[in-house]
CSV table of C-alpha atoms in Angstrom, one decimal:
chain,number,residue,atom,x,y,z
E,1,UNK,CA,-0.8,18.4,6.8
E,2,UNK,CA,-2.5,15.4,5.2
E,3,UNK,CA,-4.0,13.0,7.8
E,4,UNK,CA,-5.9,9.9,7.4
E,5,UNK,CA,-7.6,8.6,10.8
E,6,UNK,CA,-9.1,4.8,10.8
E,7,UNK,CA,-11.5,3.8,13.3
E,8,UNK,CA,-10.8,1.6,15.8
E,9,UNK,CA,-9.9,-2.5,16.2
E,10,UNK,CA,-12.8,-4.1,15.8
E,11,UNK,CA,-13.6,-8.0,16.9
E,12,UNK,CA,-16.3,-9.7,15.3
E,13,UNK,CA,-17.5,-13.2,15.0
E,14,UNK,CA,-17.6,-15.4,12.0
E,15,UNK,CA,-20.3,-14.4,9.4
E,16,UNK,CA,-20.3,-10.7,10.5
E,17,UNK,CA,-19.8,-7.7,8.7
E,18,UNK,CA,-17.2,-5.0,9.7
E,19,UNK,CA,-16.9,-1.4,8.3
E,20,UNK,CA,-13.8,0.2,9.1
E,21,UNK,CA,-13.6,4.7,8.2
E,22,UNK,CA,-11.0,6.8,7.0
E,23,UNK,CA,-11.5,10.4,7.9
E,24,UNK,CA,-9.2,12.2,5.8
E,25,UNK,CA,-8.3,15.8,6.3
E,26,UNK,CA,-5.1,18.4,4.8
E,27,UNK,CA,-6.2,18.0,1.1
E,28,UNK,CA,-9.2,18.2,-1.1
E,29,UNK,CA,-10.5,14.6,-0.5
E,30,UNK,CA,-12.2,14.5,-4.0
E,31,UNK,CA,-8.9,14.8,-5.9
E,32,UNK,CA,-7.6,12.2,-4.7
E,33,UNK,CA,-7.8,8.0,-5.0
E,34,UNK,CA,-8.4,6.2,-1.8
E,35,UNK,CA,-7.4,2.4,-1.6
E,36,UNK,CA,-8.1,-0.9,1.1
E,37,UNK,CA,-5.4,-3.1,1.9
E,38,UNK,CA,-4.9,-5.8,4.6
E,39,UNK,CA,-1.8,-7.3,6.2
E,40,UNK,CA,-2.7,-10.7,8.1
E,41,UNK,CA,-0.7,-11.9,10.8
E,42,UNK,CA,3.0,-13.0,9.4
E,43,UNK,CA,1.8,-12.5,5.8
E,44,UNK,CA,2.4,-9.4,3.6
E,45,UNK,CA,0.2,-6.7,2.1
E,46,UNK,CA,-2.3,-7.3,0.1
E,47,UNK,CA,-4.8,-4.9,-2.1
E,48,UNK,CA,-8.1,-5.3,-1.6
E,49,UNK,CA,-9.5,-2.5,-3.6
E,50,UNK,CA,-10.1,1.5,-5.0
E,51,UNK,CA,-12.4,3.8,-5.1
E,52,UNK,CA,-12.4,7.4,-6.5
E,53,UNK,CA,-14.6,10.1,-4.3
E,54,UNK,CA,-14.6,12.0,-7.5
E,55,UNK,CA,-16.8,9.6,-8.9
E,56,UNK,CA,-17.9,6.9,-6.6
E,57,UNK,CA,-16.1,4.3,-9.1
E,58,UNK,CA,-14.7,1.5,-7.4
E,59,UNK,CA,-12.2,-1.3,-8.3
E,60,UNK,CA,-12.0,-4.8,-6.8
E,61,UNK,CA,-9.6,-7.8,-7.5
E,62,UNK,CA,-11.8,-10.7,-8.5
E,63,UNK,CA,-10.9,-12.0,-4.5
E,64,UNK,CA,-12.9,-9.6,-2.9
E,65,UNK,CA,-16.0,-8.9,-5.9
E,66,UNK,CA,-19.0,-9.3,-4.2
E,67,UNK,CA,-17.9,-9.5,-0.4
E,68,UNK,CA,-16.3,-5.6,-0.2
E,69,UNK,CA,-18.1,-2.4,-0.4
E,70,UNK,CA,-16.1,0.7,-0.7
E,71,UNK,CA,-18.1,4.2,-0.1
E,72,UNK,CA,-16.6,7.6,0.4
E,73,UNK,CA,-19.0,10.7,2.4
E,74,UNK,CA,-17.6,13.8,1.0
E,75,UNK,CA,-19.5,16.1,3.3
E,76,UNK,CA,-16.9,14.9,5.9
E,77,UNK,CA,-14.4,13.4,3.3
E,78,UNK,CA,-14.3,10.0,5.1
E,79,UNK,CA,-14.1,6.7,3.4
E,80,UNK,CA,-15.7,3.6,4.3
E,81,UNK,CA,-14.9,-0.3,3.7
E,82,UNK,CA,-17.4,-3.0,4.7
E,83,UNK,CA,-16.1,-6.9,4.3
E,84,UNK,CA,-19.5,-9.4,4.8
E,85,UNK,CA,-19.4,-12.6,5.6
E,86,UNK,CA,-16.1,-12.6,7.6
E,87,UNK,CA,-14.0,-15.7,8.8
E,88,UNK,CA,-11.0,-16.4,10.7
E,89,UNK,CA,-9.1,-15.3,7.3
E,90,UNK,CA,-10.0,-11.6,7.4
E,91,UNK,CA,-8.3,-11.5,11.0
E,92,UNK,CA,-5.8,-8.8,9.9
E,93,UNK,CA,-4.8,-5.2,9.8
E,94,UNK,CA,-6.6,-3.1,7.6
E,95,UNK,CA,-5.1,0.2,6.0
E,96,UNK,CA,-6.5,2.6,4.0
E,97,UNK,CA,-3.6,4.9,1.6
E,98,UNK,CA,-4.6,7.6,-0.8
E,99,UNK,CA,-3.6,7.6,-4.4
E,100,UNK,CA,-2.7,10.7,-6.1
E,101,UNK,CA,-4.5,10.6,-9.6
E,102,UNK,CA,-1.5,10.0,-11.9
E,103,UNK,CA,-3.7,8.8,-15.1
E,104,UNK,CA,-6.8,10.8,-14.1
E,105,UNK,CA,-10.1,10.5,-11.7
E,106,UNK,CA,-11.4,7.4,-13.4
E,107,UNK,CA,-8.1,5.7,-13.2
E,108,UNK,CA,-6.6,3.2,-10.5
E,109,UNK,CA,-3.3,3.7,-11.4
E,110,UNK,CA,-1.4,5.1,-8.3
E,111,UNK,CA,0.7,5.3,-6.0
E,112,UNK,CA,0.2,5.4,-2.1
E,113,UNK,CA,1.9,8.2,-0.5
E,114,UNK,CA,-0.4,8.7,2.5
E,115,UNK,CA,-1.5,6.1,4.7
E,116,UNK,CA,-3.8,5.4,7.5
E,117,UNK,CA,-2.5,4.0,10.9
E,118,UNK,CA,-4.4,0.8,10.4
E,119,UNK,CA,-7.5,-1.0,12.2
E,120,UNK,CA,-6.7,-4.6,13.5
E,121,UNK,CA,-9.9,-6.6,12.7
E,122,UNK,CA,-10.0,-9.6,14.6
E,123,UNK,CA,-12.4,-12.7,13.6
E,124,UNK,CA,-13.3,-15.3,16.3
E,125,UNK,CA,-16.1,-17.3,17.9
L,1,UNK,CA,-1.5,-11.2,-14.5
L,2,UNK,CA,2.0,-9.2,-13.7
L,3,UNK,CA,4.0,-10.9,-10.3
L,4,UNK,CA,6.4,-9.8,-8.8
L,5,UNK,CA,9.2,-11.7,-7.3
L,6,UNK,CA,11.5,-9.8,-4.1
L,7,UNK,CA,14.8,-10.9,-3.1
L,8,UNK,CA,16.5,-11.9,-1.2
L,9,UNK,CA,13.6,-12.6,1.5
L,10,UNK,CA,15.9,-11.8,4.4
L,11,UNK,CA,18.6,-9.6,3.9
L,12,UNK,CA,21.0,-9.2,7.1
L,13,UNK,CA,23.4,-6.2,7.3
L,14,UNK,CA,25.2,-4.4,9.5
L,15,UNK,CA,24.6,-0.5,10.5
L,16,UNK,CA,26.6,1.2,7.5
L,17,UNK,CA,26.7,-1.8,5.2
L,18,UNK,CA,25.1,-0.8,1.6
L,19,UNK,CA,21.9,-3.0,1.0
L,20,UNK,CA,20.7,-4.1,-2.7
L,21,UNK,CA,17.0,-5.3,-2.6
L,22,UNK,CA,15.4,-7.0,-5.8
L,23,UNK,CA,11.8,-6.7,-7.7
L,24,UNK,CA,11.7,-8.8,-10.9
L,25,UNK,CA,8.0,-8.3,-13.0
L,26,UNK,CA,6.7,-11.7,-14.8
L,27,UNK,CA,6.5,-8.8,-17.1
L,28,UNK,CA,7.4,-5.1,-18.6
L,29,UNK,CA,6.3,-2.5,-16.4
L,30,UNK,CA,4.5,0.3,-18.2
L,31,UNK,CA,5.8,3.5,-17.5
L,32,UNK,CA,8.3,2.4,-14.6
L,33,UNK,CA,5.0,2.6,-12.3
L,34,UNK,CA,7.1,1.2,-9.4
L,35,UNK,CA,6.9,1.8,-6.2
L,36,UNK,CA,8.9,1.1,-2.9
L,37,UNK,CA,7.1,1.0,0.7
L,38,UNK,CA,8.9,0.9,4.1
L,39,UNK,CA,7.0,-1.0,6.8
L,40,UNK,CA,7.9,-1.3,10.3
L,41,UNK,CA,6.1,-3.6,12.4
L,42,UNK,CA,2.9,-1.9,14.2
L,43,UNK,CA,3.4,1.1,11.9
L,44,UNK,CA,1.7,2.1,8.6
L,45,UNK,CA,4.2,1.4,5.6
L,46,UNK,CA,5.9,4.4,4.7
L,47,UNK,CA,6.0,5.6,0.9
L,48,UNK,CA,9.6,5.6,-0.4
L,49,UNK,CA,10.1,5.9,-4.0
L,50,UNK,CA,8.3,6.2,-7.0
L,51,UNK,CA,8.1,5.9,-10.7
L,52,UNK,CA,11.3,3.5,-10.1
L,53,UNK,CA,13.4,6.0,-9.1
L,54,UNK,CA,11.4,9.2,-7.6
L,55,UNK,CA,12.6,9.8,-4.0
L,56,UNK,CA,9.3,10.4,-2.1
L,57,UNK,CA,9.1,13.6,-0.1
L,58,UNK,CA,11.3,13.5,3.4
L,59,UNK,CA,13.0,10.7,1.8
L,60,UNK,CA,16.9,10.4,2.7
L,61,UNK,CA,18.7,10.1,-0.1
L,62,UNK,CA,20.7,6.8,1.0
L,63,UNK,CA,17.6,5.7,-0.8
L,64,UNK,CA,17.7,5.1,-4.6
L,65,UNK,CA,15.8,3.3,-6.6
L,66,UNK,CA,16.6,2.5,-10.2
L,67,UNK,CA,15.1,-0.4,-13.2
L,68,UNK,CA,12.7,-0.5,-16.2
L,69,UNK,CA,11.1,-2.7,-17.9
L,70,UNK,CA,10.9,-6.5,-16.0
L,71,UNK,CA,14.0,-5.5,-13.3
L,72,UNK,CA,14.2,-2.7,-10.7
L,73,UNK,CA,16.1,-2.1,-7.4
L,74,UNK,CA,16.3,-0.3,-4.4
L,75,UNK,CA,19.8,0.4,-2.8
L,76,UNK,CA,19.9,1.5,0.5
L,77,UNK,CA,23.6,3.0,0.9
L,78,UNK,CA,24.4,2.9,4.6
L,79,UNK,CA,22.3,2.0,6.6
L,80,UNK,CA,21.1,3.0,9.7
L,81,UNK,CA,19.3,1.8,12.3
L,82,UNK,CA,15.9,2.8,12.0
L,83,UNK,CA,15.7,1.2,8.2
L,84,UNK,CA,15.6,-2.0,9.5
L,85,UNK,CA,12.6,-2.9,8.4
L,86,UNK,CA,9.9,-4.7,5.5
L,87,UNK,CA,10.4,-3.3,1.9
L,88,UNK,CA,7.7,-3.6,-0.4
L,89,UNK,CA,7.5,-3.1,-4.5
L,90,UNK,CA,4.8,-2.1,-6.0
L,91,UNK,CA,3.4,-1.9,-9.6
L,92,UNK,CA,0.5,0.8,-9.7
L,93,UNK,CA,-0.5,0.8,-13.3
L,94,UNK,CA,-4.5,-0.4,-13.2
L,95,UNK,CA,-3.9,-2.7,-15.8
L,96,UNK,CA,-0.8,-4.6,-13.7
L,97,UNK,CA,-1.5,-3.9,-10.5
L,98,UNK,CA,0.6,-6.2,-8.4
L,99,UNK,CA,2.5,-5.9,-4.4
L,100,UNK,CA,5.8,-7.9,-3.6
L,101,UNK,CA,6.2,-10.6,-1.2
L,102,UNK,CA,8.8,-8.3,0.6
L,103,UNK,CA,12.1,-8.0,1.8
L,104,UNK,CA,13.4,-8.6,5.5
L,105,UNK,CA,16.7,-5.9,6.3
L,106,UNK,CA,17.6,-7.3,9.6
L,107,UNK,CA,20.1,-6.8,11.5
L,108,UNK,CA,23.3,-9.0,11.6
């Protein structure tokens, strides 16, 4: 059965980096999209990027260019997403959710049918 | 930019009552690329439909989702207990990417 399996909560202080993984197993990790998103305390979801381990291409809204790295190991079809510079803001939960590749591999377009069960990053001095 | 616009914010029903939650686009959806999440709190959200009106797999089907172009909905047609719960929409085309502020079913 698909799986995806995040690390675990993380507390950092401000100015720090996190990176979060996303070991995926029950499918052929290359074939499929894997996307970011965060829910903050009492707020909703929010998208924080893509990246296709076909390809290593990556999409970002304009929010998070230059602050989020996404990376995928395919020898142990994990992803990975690193947030720099990190302030009391980024205190939320962080998901990762695979895309099937509706409109190809070097399309974003997607769906999320499988999800991680989320890594509570907490930011504090 | 496409936005999308949920309501009612809160919705409260009653077990068995039929529940009608609205996602309006700022505008046209291509391809009905909508999709509908389930999130309960301290659990990951939960896929539910697709391409507007795709049932996901395992979905009941007191789910339905129907729409095109700027107006789509998901009816929930009893409910029980365990859909209370955060609904999401969700328009997945790359070029109008967008999430919903969500819906609140509560209960009544």
């Amino acid at each position: 059965q698909v799986q995806l399996v995040q690390s675990g909560a993380e507390a950092k202080k401000p100015g720090a980096s996190v990176k979060v993984s996303c070991e995926t197993s029950g499918y052929t990790f290359i074939n499929y999209g894997i996307n970011w998103l965060r829910q903050a305390p009492g707020q909703g979801l929010e998208w924080m990027g893509w990246i296709s381990p076909y390809n290593a291409d990556t999409k970002h809204p304009h929010k998070f260019q230059g602050r989020v790295t996404l990376t995928t190991d395919t020898s142990t079809s994990t992803a990975y997403m690193e947030l720099r510079s990190l302030s009391s803001e980024d205190t939320a939960v962080y998901y990762c959710a695979r895309n099937p590749p509706i409109r190809g591999h070097y399309d974003s377009s997607g769906y999320w049918d499988y999800w991680g069960q989320g890594t509570l990053v907490t930011v504090s001095s | 930019e496409i936005v999308l616009t949920q309501s009612p914010g809160t919705l409260s029903l009653s077990p068995g009552d039929r529940g009608t939650l609205a996602c309006r686009a700022s505008q046209s959806v291509r391809s009905s690329y909508v999709a509908w999440y389930q999130h309960k709190p301290g659990q990951a959200p939960r896929l539910l439909m697709y391409g507007a009106s795709s049932r996901a797999s395992g979905i009941p089907d007191r789910f339905s989702g129907s729409g095109s172009g700027t107006d789509f909905t998901l009816t929930i047609s009893r409910l029980e207990p365990e859909d209370f719960a955060i609904y999401y929409c969700h328009v997945y085309h790359s070029s109008q990417r967008a999430l919903g502020g969500g819906t609140k079913v509560e209960i009544k």
